[in-house]
Each structure stands twice: as structure tokens, then as C-alpha cells.
Tab-separated table of C-alpha atoms in Angstrom:
chain	number	residue	atom	x	y	z
A	1	MET	CA	20.109	10.812	-7.295
A	2	SER	CA	19.963	9.313	-3.880
A	3	ARG	CA	17.775	6.233	-3.672
A	4	ARG	CA	15.772	5.041	-0.702
A	5	PHE	CA	16.554	1.418	-1.639
A	6	ASP	CA	20.187	1.049	-2.706
A	7	VAL	CA	20.418	-2.266	-4.448
A	8	ALA	CA	23.805	-1.497	-5.736
A	9	ALA	CA	25.110	-1.573	-2.142
A	10	HIS	CA	24.257	-5.212	-2.056
A	11	LEU	CA	25.662	-6.131	-5.467
A	12	ASP	CA	29.049	-7.399	-4.177
A	13	SER	CA	27.281	-9.800	-1.776
A	14	LEU	CA	24.968	-10.926	-4.554
A	15	ARG	CA	27.839	-11.429	-6.946
A	16	ARG	CA	29.983	-13.380	-4.434
A	17	TYR	CA	27.153	-15.613	-3.509
A	18	ALA	CA	26.370	-16.159	-7.231
A	19	ARG	CA	29.970	-17.185	-7.836
A	20	VAL	CA	29.831	-19.726	-4.988
A	21	LEU	CA	26.494	-21.087	-6.491
A	22	THR	CA	27.565	-21.267	-10.014
A	23	ARG	CA	31.330	-21.661	-9.589
A	24	ASP	CA	31.842	-19.640	-12.790
A	25	GLY	CA	32.455	-15.959	-12.904
A	26	ALA	CA	30.570	-15.186	-16.072
A	27	ASP	CA	27.589	-17.342	-15.290
A	28	ALA	CA	27.497	-15.728	-11.778
A	29	ASP	CA	26.928	-12.272	-13.166
A	30	ASP	CA	24.284	-13.654	-15.534
A	31	VAL	CA	22.487	-15.185	-12.568
A	32	VAL	CA	22.719	-11.927	-10.623
A	33	GLN	CA	21.257	-10.044	-13.522
A	34	GLY	CA	18.470	-12.529	-13.931
A	35	ALA	CA	17.819	-12.383	-10.199
A	36	LEU	CA	17.564	-8.599	-10.294
A	37	LEU	CA	15.044	-8.839	-13.117
A	38	ARG	CA	13.044	-11.381	-11.181
A	39	ALA	CA	13.115	-9.072	-8.168
A	40	VAL	CA	11.525	-6.309	-10.317
A	41	GLU	CA	8.768	-8.717	-11.361
A	42	ARG	CA	8.190	-9.709	-7.728
A	43	LEU	CA	8.162	-6.320	-6.161
A	44	ASP	CA	4.728	-6.986	-4.738
A	45	GLN	CA	6.423	-9.544	-2.458
A	46	TRP	CA	8.739	-6.937	-1.008
A	47	ARG	CA	7.978	-5.530	2.417
A	48	GLU	CA	9.070	-2.059	3.026
A	49	ASP	CA	10.311	-2.948	6.468
A	50	GLY	CA	12.045	-6.128	5.435
A	51	ASN	CA	15.733	-6.814	5.067
A	52	LEU	CA	16.639	-5.894	1.487
A	53	ARG	CA	19.740	-8.048	1.471
A	54	VAL	CA	17.982	-11.164	2.658
A	55	TRP	CA	15.242	-10.613	0.141
A	56	LEU	CA	17.686	-10.182	-2.703
A	57	MET	CA	19.691	-13.166	-1.619
A	58	SER	CA	16.590	-15.351	-1.450
A	59	ILE	CA	15.580	-14.354	-4.920
A	60	LEU	CA	19.072	-15.043	-6.238
A	61	HIS	CA	19.227	-18.417	-4.549
A	62	ASN	CA	15.715	-19.395	-5.870
A	63	HIS	CA	16.536	-18.060	-9.351
A	64	PHE	CA	19.637	-20.117	-9.391
A	65	VAL	CA	17.861	-23.270	-8.095
A	66	ASP	CA	14.966	-22.805	-10.524
A	67	HIS	CA	16.769	-21.954	-13.762
A	68	THR	CA	20.441	-22.527	-13.531
A	69	ARG	CA	21.415	-25.322	-11.316
A	70	ALA	CA	19.658	-27.957	-13.410
A	71	ARG	CA	21.343	-27.072	-16.606
A	72	MET	CA	24.785	-26.569	-15.180
A	73	ALA	CA	27.292	-29.300	-15.354
A	74	ALA	CA	28.880	-28.517	-12.032
A	75	GLN	CA	31.709	-30.935	-12.332
A	76	ALA	CA	32.780	-29.608	-15.671
A	77	ARG	CA	33.497	-26.317	-13.938
A	78	ASP	CA	35.672	-27.756	-11.167
A	79	GLY	CA	38.815	-26.968	-12.898
A	80	ALA	CA	37.754	-23.490	-13.669
A	81	TRP	CA	36.877	-22.691	-10.116
A	82	ALA	CA	40.355	-22.536	-8.789
A	83	GLY	CA	41.198	-19.893	-11.316
A	84	LEU	CA	38.110	-17.919	-10.656
A	85	ALA	CA	38.382	-14.155	-10.741
A	86	PRO	CA	41.698	-13.863	-12.670
A	87	THR	CA	41.198	-10.090	-12.873
A	88	VAL	CA	41.236	-9.692	-9.136
A	89	ALA	CA	44.487	-8.633	-7.502
A	90	LEU	CA	45.276	-11.430	-5.158
A	91	PRO	CA	48.269	-11.763	-2.871
A	92	GLN	CA	51.338	-13.192	-4.620
A	93	GLY	CA	53.531	-16.124	-3.776
A	94	GLU	CA	52.615	-18.671	-1.034
A	95	ASP	CA	49.632	-16.777	0.104
A	96	ALA	CA	48.210	-16.685	-3.368
A	97	VAL	CA	48.617	-20.482	-3.641
A	98	ARG	CA	47.079	-21.074	-0.282
A	99	LEU	CA	44.120	-18.939	-1.039
A	100	ALA	CA	43.660	-20.741	-4.336
A	101	GLN	CA	43.736	-23.980	-2.430
A	102	VAL	CA	41.107	-22.669	-0.012
A	103	ARG	CA	38.873	-21.683	-2.892
A	104	ALA	CA	39.439	-25.134	-4.490
A	105	ALA	CA	38.544	-26.746	-1.114
A	106	VAL	CA	35.294	-24.737	-0.880
A	107	LEU	CA	34.571	-25.983	-4.340
A	108	ASP	CA	34.825	-29.513	-3.188
A	109	LEU	CA	32.140	-29.049	-0.599
A	110	PRO	CA	28.678	-30.304	-1.336
A	111	ALA	CA	26.425	-27.485	-2.684
A	112	GLU	CA	24.251	-27.224	0.391
A	113	GLN	CA	27.308	-26.915	2.736
A	114	ARG	CA	28.963	-24.417	0.406
A	115	GLU	CA	25.937	-22.191	0.183
A	116	ALA	CA	25.374	-22.169	3.925
A	117	LEU	CA	29.056	-21.629	4.727
A	118	HIS	CA	29.209	-18.661	2.292
A	119	LEU	CA	26.178	-16.861	3.599
A	120	VAL	CA	27.261	-17.219	7.274
A	121	ALA	CA	30.986	-17.044	7.183
A	122	ILE	CA	31.826	-14.945	4.116
A	123	GLU	CA	28.761	-12.605	3.879
A	124	GLY	CA	28.458	-12.490	7.701
A	125	MET	CA	24.759	-13.193	7.614
A	126	ALA	CA	23.054	-14.251	10.796
A	127	VAL	CA	22.156	-17.922	10.846
A	128	ALA	CA	18.500	-17.085	11.003
A	129	LYS	CA	18.692	-14.904	8.004
A	130	ALA	CA	20.668	-17.405	6.010
A	131	ALA	CA	17.942	-19.897	6.886
A	132	LEU	CA	15.478	-17.489	5.206
A	133	VAL	CA	17.591	-17.256	2.091
A	134	LEU	CA	18.055	-20.926	1.831
A	135	GLY	CA	14.518	-21.841	2.861
A	136	VAL	CA	15.597	-24.353	5.488
A	137	PRO	CA	15.420	-24.248	9.308
A	138	ALA	CA	18.193	-22.521	11.195
A	139	GLY	CA	19.262	-25.764	12.685
A	140	THR	CA	19.839	-27.200	9.230
A	141	VAL	CA	21.944	-24.131	8.329
A	142	MET	CA	23.954	-24.598	11.460
A	143	SER	CA	24.632	-28.284	10.738
A	144	ARG	CA	25.633	-27.542	7.146
A	145	VAL	CA	27.961	-24.798	8.277
A	146	GLY	CA	29.427	-27.142	11.005
A	147	ARG	CA	29.991	-29.899	8.463
A	148	ALA	CA	31.530	-27.488	5.954
A	149	ARG	CA	33.912	-26.064	8.521
A	150	ALA	CA	34.914	-29.555	9.713
A	151	ALA	CA	35.693	-30.570	6.115
A	152	LEU	CA	37.747	-27.464	5.540
A	153	ARG	CA	39.560	-27.999	8.721
A	154	ARG	CA	40.464	-31.482	7.561
A	155	PHE	CA	41.742	-30.012	4.396
A	156	GLU	CA	43.770	-27.432	6.280
A	157	ASP	CA	45.143	-30.053	8.621
A	158	GLY	CA	46.279	-32.140	5.626
A	159	GLY	CA	47.613	-29.129	3.903
A	160	VAL	CA	46.990	-30.535	0.495
A	161	PRO	CA	43.955	-30.128	-1.670
A	162	ARG	CA	42.241	-33.188	-2.875
A	163	ALA	CA	43.994	-34.529	-6.021
A	164	ARG	CA	42.093	-33.879	-9.219
A	165	LEU	CA	42.661	-36.633	-11.659
A	166	ARG	CA	41.595	-36.198	-15.326
A	167	VAL	CA	41.551	-38.776	-17.973
A	168	VAL	CA	43.865	-37.727	-20.812
A	169	GLY	CA	44.206	-39.268	-24.105
A	170	ASP	CA	42.126	-42.144	-25.450
A	171	GLN	CA	40.256	-44.290	-22.971
A	172	PRO	CA	40.689	-48.055	-23.324
B	1	MET	CA	29.302	-26.628	22.481
B	2	THR	CA	26.115	-27.216	24.348
B	3	LEU	CA	22.428	-26.656	23.674
B	4	ASP	CA	21.677	-25.943	27.331
B	5	PRO	CA	19.370	-22.977	27.432
B	6	GLU	CA	21.643	-21.416	30.060
B	7	ASN	CA	24.362	-21.397	27.547
B	8	PRO	CA	24.567	-20.044	23.965
B	9	THR	CA	23.508	-22.274	21.102
B	10	PRO	CA	25.922	-23.184	18.336
B	11	ALA	CA	24.121	-20.644	16.045
B	12	GLU	CA	24.610	-17.961	18.576
B	13	VAL	CA	28.329	-18.658	18.741
B	14	GLU	CA	28.556	-18.706	14.972
B	15	ASP	CA	26.680	-15.382	14.866
B	16	PHE	CA	28.943	-13.972	17.682
B	17	LEU	CA	32.082	-14.914	15.654
B	18	CYS	CA	30.664	-13.455	12.499
B	19	GLY	CA	29.628	-10.268	14.282
B	20	THR	CA	25.921	-10.673	13.690
B	21	LEU	CA	24.696	-11.574	17.133
B	22	PRO	CA	22.414	-8.981	18.786
B	23	VAL	CA	24.177	-6.835	21.385
B	24	ALA	CA	21.898	-8.210	24.217
B	25	ARG	CA	23.380	-11.664	23.696
B	26	ARG	CA	27.036	-10.813	23.093
B	27	ARG	CA	28.036	-10.633	26.656
B	28	ALA	CA	26.583	-13.987	27.492
B	29	VAL	CA	28.364	-15.641	24.540
B	30	ALA	CA	31.630	-13.906	25.398
B	31	ALA	CA	31.392	-15.051	28.991
B	32	TYR	CA	30.637	-18.546	27.899
B	33	LEU	CA	33.667	-18.702	25.565
B	34	ALA	CA	35.874	-17.200	28.307
B	35	THR	CA	34.852	-19.797	30.921
B	36	ASP	CA	34.873	-22.920	28.619
B	37	PRO	CA	38.494	-23.369	27.300
B	38	GLY	CA	37.336	-25.951	24.816
B	39	ALA	CA	34.665	-23.697	23.393
B	40	GLY	CA	37.086	-20.769	23.392
B	41	ALA	CA	39.663	-22.720	21.375
B	42	GLU	CA	37.015	-23.823	18.969
B	43	ALA	CA	35.818	-20.257	18.569
B	44	LEU	CA	39.395	-19.056	17.836
B	45	ALA	CA	39.726	-21.778	15.119
B	46	VAL	CA	36.386	-20.794	13.521
B	47	GLN	CA	37.408	-17.147	13.612
B	48	ALA	CA	40.654	-17.942	11.881
B	49	GLN	CA	38.966	-20.079	9.331
B	50	THR	CA	36.409	-17.273	8.677
B	51	GLU	CA	39.142	-14.749	7.994
B	52	LEU	CA	40.804	-17.183	5.633
B	53	LEU	CA	37.651	-17.816	3.742
B	54	ARG	CA	36.864	-14.121	3.397
B	55	ALA	CA	40.380	-13.464	2.095
B	56	ALA	CA	40.033	-16.266	-0.438
B	57	LEU	CA	36.534	-15.576	-1.657
B	58	ALA	CA	35.654	-12.007	-0.993
B	59	PRO	CA	37.558	-10.235	-3.789
B	60	LEU	CA	35.571	-9.665	-6.936
B	61	PRO	CA	36.367	-8.493	-10.451
B	62	ALA	CA	34.839	-5.186	-11.703
B	63	ARG	CA	31.040	-5.138	-12.000
B	64	PRO	CA	29.683	-5.697	-15.425
B	65	ASP	CA	27.650	-2.672	-16.669
B	66	ALA	CA	24.645	-4.826	-17.279
B	67	VAL	CA	24.544	-5.922	-13.654
B	68	THR	CA	24.910	-2.293	-12.543
B	69	ARG	CA	22.083	-1.185	-14.770
B	70	ALA	CA	19.828	-3.932	-13.559
B	71	ALA	CA	20.439	-2.879	-9.961
B	72	GLY	CA	19.669	0.719	-10.896
B	73	ARG	CA	16.391	-0.379	-12.480
B	74	LEU	CA	15.451	-2.413	-9.353
B	75	SER	CA	16.253	0.472	-7.070
B	76	GLY	CA	14.210	2.907	-9.276
B	77	ALA	CA	11.222	0.435	-9.290
B	78	MET	CA	11.335	-0.026	-5.550
B	79	ASP	CA	11.569	3.832	-5.009
B	80	ARG	CA	8.567	4.356	-7.298
B	81	ARG	CA	6.597	1.683	-5.429
B	82	LEU	CA	7.457	3.237	-2.101
B	83	ARG	CA	6.236	6.659	-3.377
B	84	LEU	CA	2.982	5.055	-4.561
B	85	ARG	CA	2.495	3.313	-1.186
B	86	ARG	CA	3.013	6.573	0.601
B	87	MET	CA	0.484	8.332	-1.612
B	88	ARG	CA	-2.110	5.646	-0.876
B	89	PRO	CA	-3.525	7.220	2.349
B	90	PHE	CA	-3.849	10.561	0.599
B	91	VAL	CA	-5.606	9.016	-2.383
B	92	ALA	CA	-7.855	7.048	0.015
B	93	ALA	CA	-8.639	10.286	1.909
B	94	ALA	CA	-9.410	12.091	-1.259
B	95	ALA	CA	-11.707	9.186	-2.393
B	96	CYS	CA	-13.470	9.222	1.002
B	97	PHE	CA	-13.931	13.011	0.703
B	98	VAL	CA	-15.387	12.676	-2.689
B	99	LEU	CA	-17.616	9.882	-1.688
B	100	GLY	CA	-18.700	11.643	1.447
B	101	TRP	CA	-19.412	14.876	-0.339
B	102	GLY	CA	-21.259	13.055	-3.127
B	103	GLY	CA	-23.412	11.305	-0.464
B	104	HIS	CA	-24.022	14.609	1.338
B	105	MET	CA	-25.071	16.167	-1.899
B	106	LEU	CA	-27.357	13.190	-2.610
B	107	LEU	CA	-28.923	13.581	0.787
B	108	GLN	CA	-29.389	17.210	0.256
B	109	ARG	CA	-31.386	16.647	-2.908
B	110	PRO	CA	-34.637	18.582	-2.642
B	111	ALA	CA	-36.822	15.623	-2.948
B	112	LEU	CA	-36.802	11.852	-3.430
B	113	PRO	CA	-38.732	10.655	-6.386
B	114	ALA	CA	-41.421	8.837	-4.384
B	115	GLU	CA	-42.050	11.918	-2.157
B	116	THR	CA	-42.246	14.311	-5.131
B	117	ALA	CA	-44.628	11.940	-6.868
B	118	ARG	CA	-46.951	11.951	-3.844
B	119	LEU	CA	-46.784	15.771	-3.731
B	120	ALA	CA	-47.217	16.351	-7.433
B	121	PRO	CA	-51.036	16.626	-7.354
B	122	LEU	CA	-50.804	19.325	-4.690
B	123	ALA	CA	-48.160	21.129	-6.701
B	124	GLU	CA	-50.274	20.898	-9.806
B	125	VAL	CA	-53.206	22.538	-7.966
B	126	ALA	CA	-50.985	25.239	-6.549
B	127	MET	CA	-49.551	26.049	-9.894
B	128	ASP	CA	-52.958	26.112	-11.578
B	129	ALA	CA	-54.212	28.414	-8.787
B	130	ARG	CA	-51.258	30.714	-9.229
B	131	GLN	CA	-51.841	30.870	-12.993
B	132	ALA	CA	-55.506	31.650	-12.386
B	133	ALA	CA	-54.637	34.340	-9.880
B	134	ASP	CA	-52.127	35.920	-12.190
B	135	ILE	CA	-54.733	36.212	-14.862
B	136	ALA	CA	-57.294	37.541	-12.499
B	137	ARG	CA	-54.878	40.192	-11.205
B	138	ALA	CA	-53.785	41.168	-14.651
B	139	LEU	CA	-57.392	41.631	-15.675
B	140	VAL	CA	-58.369	43.249	-12.386
B	141	LEU	CA	-61.094	40.701	-12.030
B	142	PRO	CA	-63.335	40.634	-8.844
B	143	GLY	CA	-62.126	38.237	-6.221
B	144	MET	CA	-58.627	39.567	-5.777
B	145	MET	CA	-58.128	40.882	-2.320
B	146	GLY	CA	-55.493	43.182	-0.825
B	147	ALA	CA	-53.012	42.427	1.903
B	148	GLY	CA	-55.430	43.565	4.539
B	149	ASP	CA	-57.760	40.810	3.662
B	150	LEU	CA	-55.198	38.048	4.342
B	151	LYS	CA	-56.168	37.135	7.829
B	152	ARG	CA	-59.743	37.210	7.061
B	153	ALA	CA	-59.440	35.052	3.985
B	154	ALA	CA	-57.314	32.543	5.863
B	155	LYS	CA	-59.922	32.371	8.597
B	156	VAL	CA	-62.690	31.749	5.978
B	157	VAL	CA	-60.848	28.829	4.380
B	158	GLY	CA	-59.636	27.495	7.663
B	159	VAL	CA	-55.934	27.770	6.869
B	160	ALA	CA	-53.372	28.316	9.602
B	161	LEU	CA	-51.081	30.854	7.893
B	162	PRO	CA	-47.512	31.255	8.936
B	163	PRO	CA	-46.570	34.859	10.036
B	164	LEU	CA	-44.892	36.447	7.138
B	165	PRO	CA	-41.520	38.115	7.554
B	166	ALA	CA	-41.819	41.969	8.012
B	167	ASP	CA	-40.038	42.674	4.702
B	168	TRP	CA	-42.220	40.359	2.677
B	169	GLN	CA	-44.925	42.180	0.779
B	170	VAL	CA	-48.333	40.678	0.015
B	171	GLN	CA	-49.283	41.629	-3.555
B	172	GLY	CA	-52.600	39.860	-3.642
B	173	VAL	CA	-54.805	37.248	-1.916
B	174	GLN	CA	-57.320	34.975	-3.614
B	175	VAL	CA	-59.541	32.169	-2.577
B	176	VAL	CA	-59.278	29.433	-5.099
B	177	ALA	CA	-61.199	26.294	-5.722
B	178	THR	CA	-59.581	22.846	-5.368
B	179	PRO	CA	-61.169	19.396	-5.830
B	180	ASP	CA	-61.436	19.080	-2.067
B	181	ARG	CA	-62.183	22.474	-0.584
B	182	PRO	CA	-61.410	26.140	-1.093
B	183	ALA	CA	-57.764	27.074	-0.586
B	184	LEU	CA	-55.907	30.391	-0.320
B	185	LEU	CA	-53.314	31.763	-2.718
B	186	VAL	CA	-51.054	34.568	-1.534
B	187	GLN	CA	-48.813	36.376	-3.953
B	188	ILE	CA	-45.736	37.644	-2.254
B	189	VAL	CA	-42.658	39.770	-3.050
B	190	ALA	CA	-39.728	38.957	-0.863
B	191	PRO	CA	-36.235	40.555	-0.883
B	192	GLY	CA	-33.793	38.383	-2.794
B	193	LEU	CA	-36.520	36.110	-4.043
B	194	GLY	CA	-38.789	38.416	-6.011
B	195	GLU	CA	-42.379	37.388	-6.583
B	196	PHE	CA	-43.687	34.002	-5.739
B	197	ALA	CA	-47.001	32.465	-4.685
B	198	MET	CA	-48.028	30.634	-1.564
B	199	PHE	CA	-50.836	28.180	-1.881
B	200	SER	CA	-52.347	27.117	1.487
B	201	LEU	CA	-54.874	24.341	1.912
B	202	ALA	CA	-56.586	23.314	5.170
B	203	GLY	CA	-57.009	19.714	6.127
B	204	ALA	CA	-54.086	18.344	4.181
B	205	ASP	CA	-52.624	15.158	5.425
B	206	LEU	CA	-48.932	15.204	4.367
B	207	GLY	CA	-47.616	13.827	7.653
B	208	PRO	CA	-47.165	15.201	11.126
B	209	ASP	CA	-45.454	18.537	10.629
B	210	ALA	CA	-43.819	17.509	7.390
B	211	PRO	CA	-40.569	19.408	6.992
B	212	PRO	CA	-40.141	21.597	3.849
B	213	LEU	CA	-39.482	19.625	0.755
B	214	ALA	CA	-38.221	21.597	-2.257
B	215	PHE	CA	-38.143	20.171	-5.765
B	216	ASP	CA	-38.471	20.992	-9.401
B	217	HIS	CA	-41.860	20.260	-11.029
B	218	ARG	CA	-42.472	20.922	-14.656
B	219	GLY	CA	-39.873	23.690	-14.716
B	220	ALA	CA	-41.249	25.412	-11.554
B	221	ALA	CA	-39.467	25.468	-8.178
B	222	VAL	CA	-41.867	24.050	-5.584
B	223	ALA	CA	-41.462	23.840	-1.821
B	224	VAL	CA	-44.081	22.014	0.310
B	225	PHE	CA	-44.532	21.906	4.048
B	226	GLU	CA	-47.272	21.318	6.528
B	227	ARG	CA	-47.999	22.800	9.945
B	228	GLN	CA	-51.164	22.699	12.019
B	229	SER	CA	-52.972	20.578	9.460
B	230	SER	CA	-52.484	23.200	6.723
B	231	ALA	CA	-50.353	22.437	3.751
B	232	HIS	CA	-48.424	25.255	2.119
B	233	VAL	CA	-46.965	25.185	-1.302
B	234	LEU	CA	-44.584	27.819	-2.475
B	235	VAL	CA	-44.286	28.185	-6.238
B	236	ASP	CA	-41.772	30.159	-8.156
B	237	ALA	CA	-41.154	29.686	-11.844
B	238	GLY	CA	-37.918	31.745	-11.874
B	239	ARG	CA	-35.959	30.390	-8.992
B	240	SER	CA	-34.199	27.185	-7.993
B	241	PRO	CA	-35.667	24.684	-5.636
B	242	ALA	CA	-33.029	25.623	-3.118
B	243	ASP	CA	-34.126	29.300	-3.160
B	244	ILE	CA	-37.746	28.526	-2.719
B	245	GLY	CA	-36.840	25.855	-0.080
B	246	ARG	CA	-34.993	28.564	1.950
B	247	ALA	CA	-38.077	30.705	1.809
B	248	ALA	CA	-40.147	27.767	3.059
B	249	GLY	CA	-37.692	27.146	5.834
B	250	GLN	CA	-37.968	30.782	6.915
B	251	LEU	CA	-41.775	30.333	7.225
B	252	VAL	CA	-41.456	27.080	9.134
B	253	ARG	CA	-39.078	28.590	11.663
B	254	ARG	CA	-41.711	31.365	12.215
B	255	LEU	CA	-44.361	28.717	12.866
B	256	ASN	CA	-42.287	26.742	15.365
């Protein structure tokens, strides 16, 4: 049955953004599912002439901020991030290593920069619409994107991801 | 990059590189990047970085069924809501029609309670007179006059009678007593209406040329109107107020 509002067409965007927010594949899909249920509850806020993707992304963002971010130990997931999406067929060899490094570098970005960069650069969302999703002025989005891009460029220029040191064994 | 209003903003350049800038501004941004080597180089670097980010972060594993089902539920809910929204004007129009028709019917009611209460004594007299006339006619008592006596009887009691339609037949005419003055009772048979009585009283004061007012009074259909200071009451036990009201309207038109 053809639908007037095709939410499924925006699922990939939602899932990608959720993975950037949560930095965990399983949690990301839980967040997406929760956001979709929240959208059903808030249908009265939906304007027929509005942008469906921006509305869904806003709900996803707010759902994450309200219910998920507080309970997530983000640093505990740092290690898992680099291996995110193991079931995805990624390029092999050096390319795969480089892409994994890029993902790790994105992980290292502060959350605000990561969110803004993802919406604008990866989802191809206009700055003004990303501002609506994030609930901040467009100028703030732009400055976050600028800082994120500069940080990634520094990483690319260095060519080596930030070292991740873990304490192993008994601590003194 | 500059914030000069003559030149694109950083946000516009970002939107241009991501392909989301409105067409109207694309040419200006492209010209700006072409004429400013520094900005052009920066744009190329941003573009290359964007492609790298998309390659690294765009791929996704297969969708979990639960997420797909949740998306389907949301789509269905949105479609249902849209259908309901589109039905709203029709529902509102139907409600307006029902309210309007109801109001129309209320306005068309034969009489308002206050008016019928004011006319009730007159209707009572007319109904009593008709009952008396029926008895008199049944018993062939003296006092019953024929149709030829109608004009003379009307003149005697001072009633301005409306001209009766040609197909109405006068069955009997009688002068009847009322608490104020003598009145005239005319028994009529009209096509489509059957037999009914017209009670006419001179010197009534119902209001200047009061229009016909039809109502139900103690099971009888009654229509009252006044012309030329004469009140006329049509009484019919077997018809509806609407029927007797139409007969009254017919008489009023002949008086006007």
C-alpha cells in the first residue's frame, strides 16, 4: 500500500544519526524505535506542510537527549565505536583502515560538534534545518561544523588517530 | 570566508558544498568560489572531507524488524491523521447544514409559546363557536344561514371578510356570541383541506396586519390573522397547523 508519509524512506538517516549520537549500533536502533513511538504520540505537533525528515530528526535528537544521553557512559563505548557496524561490507585493506580511523576521529569529537557535522556533512541537511533539529541558531551550527571540520583536518594532517590508552592489570 | 552581505555566508558555502543551497543562490556562491582562490581551495578541502565522512559513516547494517514496524506504524498514523484532517471541512459543512436546517425549522415553527398564549383565548372562543355551530347545524336549529347570507351577516357584525377562493364552498354561516361582541362563524369546505371553520371578530387588536400564525391548540389546528381590524381564526380538528396555515395564507393574499 502506498503511503502519503513514507517514514521508512528516512529510516537510514535516522539510524545513521542515532549511531552518531549513541556511538553504539544496538542502542542506536533502540533510540530510533523509541523516537518513532514518540513521534506517534506527538502527531498533533506535525504540520502537514512541514519537512518530515527534519521533524523526525528533531524528535530523535530530543528523545536521545531526554532519555538516553544521561544514562549512557559514552566513554565506555569509545572502543566499540571504531568497530561499529561489523556487518556492513566496508572496503578492505588500507581503505578500510583509513575509514575506521575517520570513524574513530569523529568519535573523538565533542558531542555537539559531532551532531552538527553529521547532520550537515553526512546527511546533507541545510544548516538552517540542522539548526531546527538541534534547537540552536544556525550560526551555532556553523561554528560547530567549522570546529569539527578543523579538528578532523588536523587529524588527517597528522595521519594517526589519537592514541587510546587503557589501564590494564591492577592499578597501584 | 567573509560575512559581507555581497558575498555568501559560511553557511551558504557549506550548504553549497553539501548540495542543499537553493538554486537561486548557487550561482553567486559558485562565482565567489571561482574568484577567491583561498575560498576555492577551502571549498575543495571541505568537499573532499565530506566525501570521506560519508564513505566512513554512511553504511548501515540491515534494518531490525522492530524499527521497520515502528516506521510503518508511524506512517499509518500520519496517513490516518491526514485523512481525518481532509474530512474536517466536509464534517464542518455537514454540521453547518444540520444546524442551519434545524434553525430554519425552528424559525418555521407555527407559533412561539408567548404568541400562542396571547392568542389562546381567541382560539378558545372560535373553537367553542364552531362546536356550537356544528350542533346547531346538526339539529337544524334556527340561526343557521346559507352561503347567500354571508355578506349580509358580515356587514351586521362589522367584520371585513376576505374574499373566499372560488372553489371554496360555504356550508353555513352563523352569528355567535363572544364576551366582547357578536362574531361570525363560517363553515367552509375547501379542496384538499376538507371542512373547517372560519371565526371572524371585528375590533380585534392583534397588531397591525398580523401575519398568519398557525399552531396546535388542545388538539386542534388553529391559524390566526388580522386584516382591516378584523381577526380571523381558522379551526380544523383533523389537519395539521401547516395545512390550516396555508389556507390562512391563501386568504391573506386575497386581502392584500
